[in-house]
Amino acid sequence: MNALAHKRILLGVTGGVAAYKSAELVRRLREHEAEVRVVMTRSASLFIGPQTLEALSGERVYCELFDPASPSAMPHIDLARWCDAVLIAPASAHLLAKLAHGLADDLLSTLCLAATAPIVVAPAMNREMWLAPSTQVNRAILLERGVRFLGPGEGEQACGETGPGRMLEVPEVLEGLAAVFEPALLSGVRVLVTAGPTREAIDPVRFLGNRSSGKMGYALAEAMREMGASVLLISGPVHLPAPRGVERVMVESAADMAAAVTSRVVDCEIFVATAAVADYRCRAPAGHKIRRTGELLTLELEPTPDILATVAARPAAPFTVGFAAETEGIDGGLADLAGRKLVAKGIDMIVANHVGEPGQGFESDDNELLVSWHAGERLLPRAPKTRLARQLVPIIAERFRAKGQAQGPGPTSRA
Ligand code: CTP
């Protein structure tokens, strides 16, 4: 399905090195049969020539608010009324600040004030600029008002630094934009997601933990919310902000996570366990800091409850999705391991990934997923976790509906 076909996209381009990506964006939008009109800020035209975007879009490129050569006396109003969505890519820190505070001193910021269509931004800036408190406050204000953020991604930046602030690549921007027009696949469905690592106390200052960053679970919670679900996220300790519109409960240990899930799972229709829950905890954590003696130290570990298997075994179990992080790859038995976990845990779907590979899995932004259910499987090739999350949700939604239909009464009718 091509959600962008025949959609009218107003592409705003602001000043920054990533402005070169706007040329590719226009080409791909047109390949998706979208109509594109481009508005550039003055500084954007220092990075890419309006003629390039004019040739690629097949339309006049708009730069000035008051342009005697313009066919329209009020281009800001006409363009705002014309479009089905405003996409600003790259969006500079300055543009975000102007949007957040309603400034209107050029064509792009003025038409954003006048637009009633959804506004989608793909920020691009130096990492310190992105992390600056004022940018983060502006981001929060815009999110609150319903502006959609695509990225930024992390990685090497034009300035030579590394961190968050890179504009997403064109395919990801297109997918994020398409999501604006896609039907809400999980409209009104109640979802519970676990994410992140757990910490098991050894003594008051030390714990057993793992390398889970929580990024996959958070991306999935956000994608499910975007597709209409009401999402509760039960998260172990991570440094990620709660996705917009998602209710979050922070927990520490496997036991805390199990208790939080048990108390909330009755209300949910889909349970997605992305958390890397500790399998063992100290049988008797020390009450005081353990002192160094130079002697061998043995910790006695006991198993933790399997949260996912417990949920799947409930009498009116929700649709259950497990994640399996394995050190075996696609060619090394990953599918077999995943298939065995699917059966052993009595769940509806398992999403397996290969960890321990450089650049994917734990602590990384990228992943490759093998999704298996009782009657089929799909491989989602390596991509950023946010993109995989958007690809995974329709698969979950489809299997959830199929199970509901097979069981008779509609899945959403279960209390
Ligand atoms: N899981 C859980 N509670 C646990 C352990 C795991 O809910 N105590 C869930 C995870 O959230 C994940 C799935 O079970 O969705 C698989 O976790 P994984 O660690 O891969 O599997 P294990 O059951 O721990 O099996 P193994 O140690 O053999 O890999």
XYZ file of C-alpha atoms and ligand atoms in Angstrom:
444
model
C 0.000 0.000 0.000
C 1.350 3.430 -0.899
C -0.033 5.816 1.693
C 1.706 8.771 0.036
C 0.068 8.399 -3.386
C -1.697 11.593 -4.488
C -0.952 13.293 -1.172
C 0.049 16.950 -1.297
C 3.244 17.399 0.639
C 4.625 20.795 1.494
C 8.346 20.227 2.040
C 10.019 22.901 4.162
C 13.816 22.975 3.929
C 15.856 24.891 6.511
C 19.557 25.727 6.575
C 21.989 22.953 7.428
C 24.326 20.488 5.789
C 21.526 17.893 5.743
C 19.643 20.126 3.278
C 21.324 18.069 0.543
C 19.036 15.177 1.570
C 15.998 17.222 0.544
C 16.809 16.629 -3.142
C 16.606 12.870 -2.642
C 13.484 13.341 -0.529
C 11.706 15.208 -3.321
C 12.666 12.495 -5.844
C 11.412 9.688 -3.619
C 8.208 11.543 -2.745
C 7.463 11.902 -6.431
C 8.259 8.238 -7.006
C 5.599 7.538 -4.377
C 3.255 9.639 -6.523
C 3.026 12.450 -3.983
C 2.647 16.048 -5.182
C 5.446 18.141 -3.717
C 5.880 21.858 -3.264
C 9.044 23.147 -1.662
C 9.479 26.138 0.615
C 13.062 27.047 1.500
C 14.377 29.394 4.136
C 17.059 31.861 3.092
C 19.808 29.919 4.832
C 18.639 26.666 3.177
C 19.398 28.210 -0.202
C 23.034 28.594 0.918
C 23.240 24.793 1.100
C 21.168 23.721 -1.901
C 20.045 25.676 -4.927
C 16.299 26.284 -5.414
C 16.751 25.313 -9.095
C 17.666 21.754 -8.084
C 14.496 21.355 -6.041
C 12.464 23.105 -8.725
C 13.672 20.643 -11.368
C 13.039 17.637 -9.107
C 9.616 18.729 -7.871
C 8.445 20.023 -11.228
C 7.040 23.016 -9.345
C 8.169 26.515 -8.537
C 10.145 26.678 -5.269
C 8.968 29.278 -2.768
C 11.491 31.278 -0.773
C 10.028 34.672 0.128
C 6.965 35.700 2.112
C 6.521 38.811 0.004
C 7.615 38.015 -3.524
C 6.396 40.247 -6.351
C 7.110 37.400 -8.802
C 4.848 35.013 -6.883
C 1.609 34.063 -8.652
C -0.169 34.357 -5.310
C -0.560 37.474 -3.184
C -0.658 35.309 -0.073
C 1.513 32.250 -0.653
C 1.577 31.433 3.077
C -2.202 30.999 3.159
C -2.489 29.294 -0.227
C 0.264 26.785 0.523
C -1.096 26.118 4.008
C -4.542 25.346 2.545
C -3.129 23.323 -0.349
C -1.186 20.698 1.570
C -2.204 17.421 3.242
C 0.931 17.516 5.399
C 3.840 19.838 6.098
C 7.163 18.011 6.252
C 10.156 20.036 7.432
C 13.368 18.214 6.627
C 15.910 19.158 7.729
C 14.424 21.149 10.608
C 16.993 23.399 12.296
C 17.052 24.310 16.000
C 16.013 27.824 14.979
C 12.985 26.581 13.062
C 11.879 24.417 16.033
C 12.215 27.447 18.326
C 10.142 29.576 15.953
C 7.423 26.934 15.664
C 7.304 26.435 19.420
C 6.822 30.149 20.035
C 4.636 31.035 17.077
C 7.119 33.326 15.344
C 6.287 34.162 11.754
C 9.074 36.111 10.128
C 9.447 34.183 6.881
C 7.318 32.116 4.526
C 7.926 28.717 6.154
C 7.224 29.746 9.752
C 4.211 31.816 8.667
C 2.594 29.035 6.698
C 3.161 26.623 9.620
C 1.093 28.969 11.790
C -1.635 29.022 9.156
C -1.556 25.262 8.449
C -4.240 22.965 9.766
C -2.624 19.881 8.181
C -0.310 17.703 10.320
C 3.232 19.019 10.754
C 6.097 16.527 10.693
C 9.689 17.545 11.431
C 13.001 15.751 10.863
C 15.487 17.689 13.010
C 19.156 17.994 12.053
C 21.714 19.802 14.161
C 24.852 19.437 16.233
C 24.337 17.106 19.220
C 24.893 19.837 21.831
C 22.342 22.011 20.066
C 19.849 19.140 20.089
C 20.506 18.372 23.763
C 20.426 22.066 24.785
C 17.670 22.638 27.360
C 15.968 25.242 25.166
C 15.758 22.849 22.192
C 14.419 20.099 24.432
C 11.781 22.436 25.893
C 10.786 23.469 22.362
C 10.569 19.807 21.364
C 8.317 19.068 24.354
C 6.057 22.035 23.501
C 5.747 20.921 19.882
C 5.116 17.284 20.790
C 2.405 18.416 23.165
C 0.773 20.265 20.286
C 0.834 17.211 18.072
C 3.844 17.997 15.875
C 5.419 14.668 14.895
C 9.155 14.210 15.261
C 11.080 11.874 12.997
C 14.413 11.391 14.729
C 16.942 12.790 14.981
C 19.178 9.745 14.670
C 22.527 9.234 16.332
C 25.880 8.963 14.648
C 28.678 10.882 13.073
C 27.808 14.508 12.372
C 28.904 16.952 9.710
C 30.760 18.905 12.415
C 32.885 15.835 13.178
C 31.197 15.087 16.520
C 29.170 11.971 17.267
C 25.798 11.871 18.999
C 22.087 12.606 18.542
C 21.197 15.205 15.910
C 21.643 13.521 12.530
C 18.726 13.875 10.157
C 17.161 10.460 9.525
C 17.847 8.879 6.170
C 15.292 9.440 3.422
C 13.537 6.006 3.610
C 12.901 6.505 7.322
C 11.556 10.000 6.795
C 9.202 8.674 4.123
C 7.951 5.882 6.375
C 7.349 8.303 9.226
C 5.474 10.641 6.916
C 3.414 7.787 5.452
C 2.362 6.809 8.997
C 0.449 10.118 9.176
C -1.860 8.849 6.427
C -2.095 5.188 7.409
C -5.208 3.911 9.141
C -4.858 3.470 12.878
C -4.361 -0.305 12.905
C -4.640 -0.611 16.671
C -7.280 1.997 17.288
C -8.486 1.710 20.888
C -6.546 -1.515 21.582
C -4.989 -1.692 25.057
C -1.341 -2.720 24.948
C 1.188 -3.413 27.691
C 4.883 -3.288 26.770
C 7.829 -4.204 29.007
C 11.184 -2.679 28.105
C 14.750 -2.193 29.236
C 16.960 -4.174 31.595
C 16.304 -5.133 35.192
C 18.693 -4.692 38.097
C 19.072 -7.370 40.742
C 20.630 -6.164 43.976
C 23.827 -7.778 45.230
C 24.141 -5.294 48.081
C 22.902 -1.698 48.549
C 25.379 -0.325 45.972
C 25.835 -3.142 43.424
C 23.566 -5.002 41.101
C 23.446 -7.638 38.373
C 22.309 -6.013 35.129
C 22.520 -6.414 31.385
C 23.218 -4.396 28.243
C 19.618 -3.727 27.173
C 19.131 -0.059 26.222
C 15.324 -0.222 26.078
C 15.368 1.381 22.601
C 13.445 -1.403 20.845
C 10.689 -1.479 23.461
C 10.375 2.307 23.541
C 10.259 2.470 19.724
C 7.569 -0.198 19.702
C 5.530 1.543 22.405
C 5.706 4.758 20.364
C 4.802 3.040 17.076
C 1.825 1.269 18.682
C 0.645 4.556 20.164
C 0.977 6.218 16.739
C -1.184 3.447 15.310
C -3.981 4.177 17.748
C -3.260 1.869 20.696
C -3.510 2.929 24.297
C -0.084 1.933 25.591
C 1.244 1.250 29.083
C 5.024 0.901 29.206
C 6.604 -0.872 32.167
C 10.269 -0.001 31.977
C 13.439 -1.025 33.729
C 16.117 1.631 34.383
C 16.977 3.428 31.123
C 17.767 7.015 30.170
C 15.054 7.402 27.538
C 12.170 9.883 27.735
C 8.658 8.398 27.817
C 7.188 8.418 24.299
C 4.413 10.986 23.865
C 0.991 9.737 24.844
C 2.365 6.584 26.480
C 1.790 5.942 30.187
C 5.010 4.763 31.805
C 5.774 2.948 35.053
C 9.458 2.692 36.023
C 10.646 -0.398 37.882
C 13.990 -1.763 38.979
C 14.111 -5.523 39.508
C 12.522 -8.553 37.814
C 10.264 -8.922 40.859
C 9.149 -5.263 40.583
C 8.460 -5.741 36.879
C 6.511 -8.948 37.539
C 4.421 -7.183 40.209
C 3.716 -4.177 37.948
C 2.719 -6.447 35.056
C 0.503 -8.636 37.248
C -1.390 -5.638 38.564
C -2.029 -4.143 35.100
C -2.208 -7.080 32.697
C -5.914 -7.821 33.248
C -6.741 -4.693 31.297
C -4.589 -5.432 28.280
C -5.318 -7.110 24.963
C -1.767 -7.303 23.635
C 1.275 -7.959 25.828
C 4.688 -7.306 24.295
C 7.687 -8.367 26.384
C 10.768 -6.631 25.010
C 12.406 -6.331 28.443
C 15.659 -8.149 29.056
C 14.535 -9.534 32.396
C 17.216 -11.047 34.605
C 16.821 -14.819 34.739
C 18.532 -15.006 38.133
C 18.774 -12.817 41.197
C 20.780 -13.024 44.408
C 19.060 -15.365 46.819
C 19.996 -13.139 49.758
C 21.236 -9.639 48.822
C 23.587 -8.267 51.492
C 22.106 -5.597 53.763
C 25.438 -3.736 53.842
C 28.080 -3.061 51.227
C 30.127 -6.216 50.702
C 33.738 -5.514 51.716
C 36.756 -6.625 49.763
C 38.554 -9.448 51.548
C 40.793 -10.751 48.806
C 39.009 -14.108 49.166
C 36.949 -15.838 46.488
C 33.342 -14.607 46.668
C 30.385 -16.786 45.701
C 26.948 -15.340 45.025
C 24.048 -17.733 45.326
C 21.500 -17.047 42.593
C 17.893 -18.139 42.347
C 15.634 -18.005 39.269
C 13.260 -15.084 38.771
C 9.640 -15.562 37.656
C 9.182 -15.788 33.870
C 6.844 -12.834 33.384
C 5.969 -13.610 29.781
C 5.205 -17.312 30.362
C 3.102 -16.371 33.407
C 1.047 -13.890 31.365
C 0.613 -16.403 28.513
C -0.667 -19.017 30.982
C -3.448 -16.758 32.326
C -6.976 -18.036 31.689
C -7.907 -15.024 29.542
C -4.415 -14.322 28.268
C -3.858 -11.348 25.987
C -2.149 -11.796 22.601
C 1.424 -12.378 23.784
C 4.586 -11.348 21.948
C 8.021 -12.317 23.260
C 11.456 -11.141 22.222
C 14.471 -13.406 22.100
C 17.948 -11.946 22.099
C 20.262 -14.724 20.961
C 23.953 -14.934 20.225
C 23.229 -17.372 17.366
C 22.605 -15.723 13.955
C 20.007 -16.358 11.250
C 22.303 -19.024 9.776
C 23.255 -20.437 13.148
C 19.946 -21.746 14.440
C 18.187 -18.514 15.461
C 14.906 -19.698 13.932
C 15.034 -23.014 15.838
C 15.770 -21.300 19.139
C 12.961 -18.806 18.559
C 10.532 -21.576 17.563
C 11.346 -23.496 20.735
C 10.752 -20.432 22.916
C 7.435 -19.787 21.146
C 6.233 -23.245 22.165
C 7.907 -23.457 25.581
C 6.477 -20.132 26.754
C 3.055 -20.804 25.210
C 3.035 -17.411 23.451
C 1.505 -16.216 20.173
C 4.524 -14.615 18.524
C 8.262 -14.351 19.035
C 10.599 -11.722 17.668
C 14.175 -12.968 17.587
C 17.325 -11.002 17.041
C 20.977 -11.725 16.932
C 22.922 -9.908 19.648
C 26.659 -9.739 20.016
C 27.062 -8.597 16.378
C 28.813 -5.248 16.082
C 26.287 -2.503 15.281
C 23.078 -4.362 16.045
C 21.137 -5.602 19.066
C 21.851 -4.375 22.594
C 22.885 -0.722 22.999
C 22.649 -0.200 19.249
C 20.209 1.796 17.123
C 19.953 -0.960 14.510
C 18.617 -4.477 14.512
C 17.516 -7.341 12.267
C 14.434 -9.258 13.351
C 13.005 -12.693 12.667
C 9.293 -12.639 13.534
C 7.693 -16.079 14.024
C 4.203 -17.200 14.946
C 2.580 -20.632 14.903
C 1.758 -20.551 11.202
C 4.433 -18.387 9.646
C 7.457 -16.135 9.894
C 8.857 -12.899 8.423
C 12.392 -11.574 8.301
C 12.724 -7.822 8.815
C 16.169 -6.944 7.443
C 18.620 -4.786 9.323
C 17.283 -1.265 9.888
C 17.027 1.335 12.654
C 14.896 0.151 15.582
C 12.348 2.944 15.051
C 11.788 1.724 11.503
C 11.599 -1.928 12.532
C 9.038 -0.991 15.168
C 6.821 0.555 12.478
C 7.178 -2.582 10.346
C 6.475 -4.883 13.276
C 3.244 -3.263 14.478
C 1.180 -4.178 11.372
C 2.336 -7.808 11.729
C 1.334 -7.883 15.398
C -1.981 -6.183 14.594
C -2.752 -8.683 11.834
C -2.001 -11.765 13.985
C -3.898 -10.259 16.930
C -7.003 -9.795 14.742
C -6.600 -13.261 13.207
C -6.453 -14.864 16.666
C -9.476 -12.874 17.805
C -11.472 -13.998 14.789
C -10.416 -17.632 15.245
C -11.530 -17.492 18.886
C -14.969 -16.142 18.069
C -15.815 -13.041 20.096
C -13.908 -9.954 18.956
C -10.561 -9.503 20.727
C -11.471 -6.031 21.872
C -14.650 -7.268 23.538
C -12.665 -9.140 26.195
C -12.690 -7.254 29.510
N 11.141 -12.878 29.916
C 10.283 -12.574 30.948
N 10.645 -12.860 32.244
C 11.826 -13.438 32.520
C 12.712 -13.756 31.464
C 12.341 -13.467 30.171
O 9.201 -12.029 30.709
N 12.142 -13.690 33.775
C 10.724 -12.590 28.540
C 11.541 -11.527 27.846
O 10.977 -10.243 28.041
C 11.477 -11.977 26.409
C 11.348 -13.472 26.480
O 10.920 -13.766 27.801
O 10.304 -11.494 25.766
C 12.576 -14.235 26.157
O 13.618 -13.846 26.996
P 15.034 -14.536 26.871
O 15.929 -13.975 27.924
O 15.504 -14.525 25.462
O 14.655 -16.036 27.186
P 14.782 -16.894 28.462
O 13.432 -17.327 28.848
O 15.556 -16.161 29.495
O 15.576 -18.162 27.934
P 17.179 -18.352 27.691
O 17.843 -17.967 28.970
O 17.301 -19.813 27.392
O 17.557 -17.503 26.537
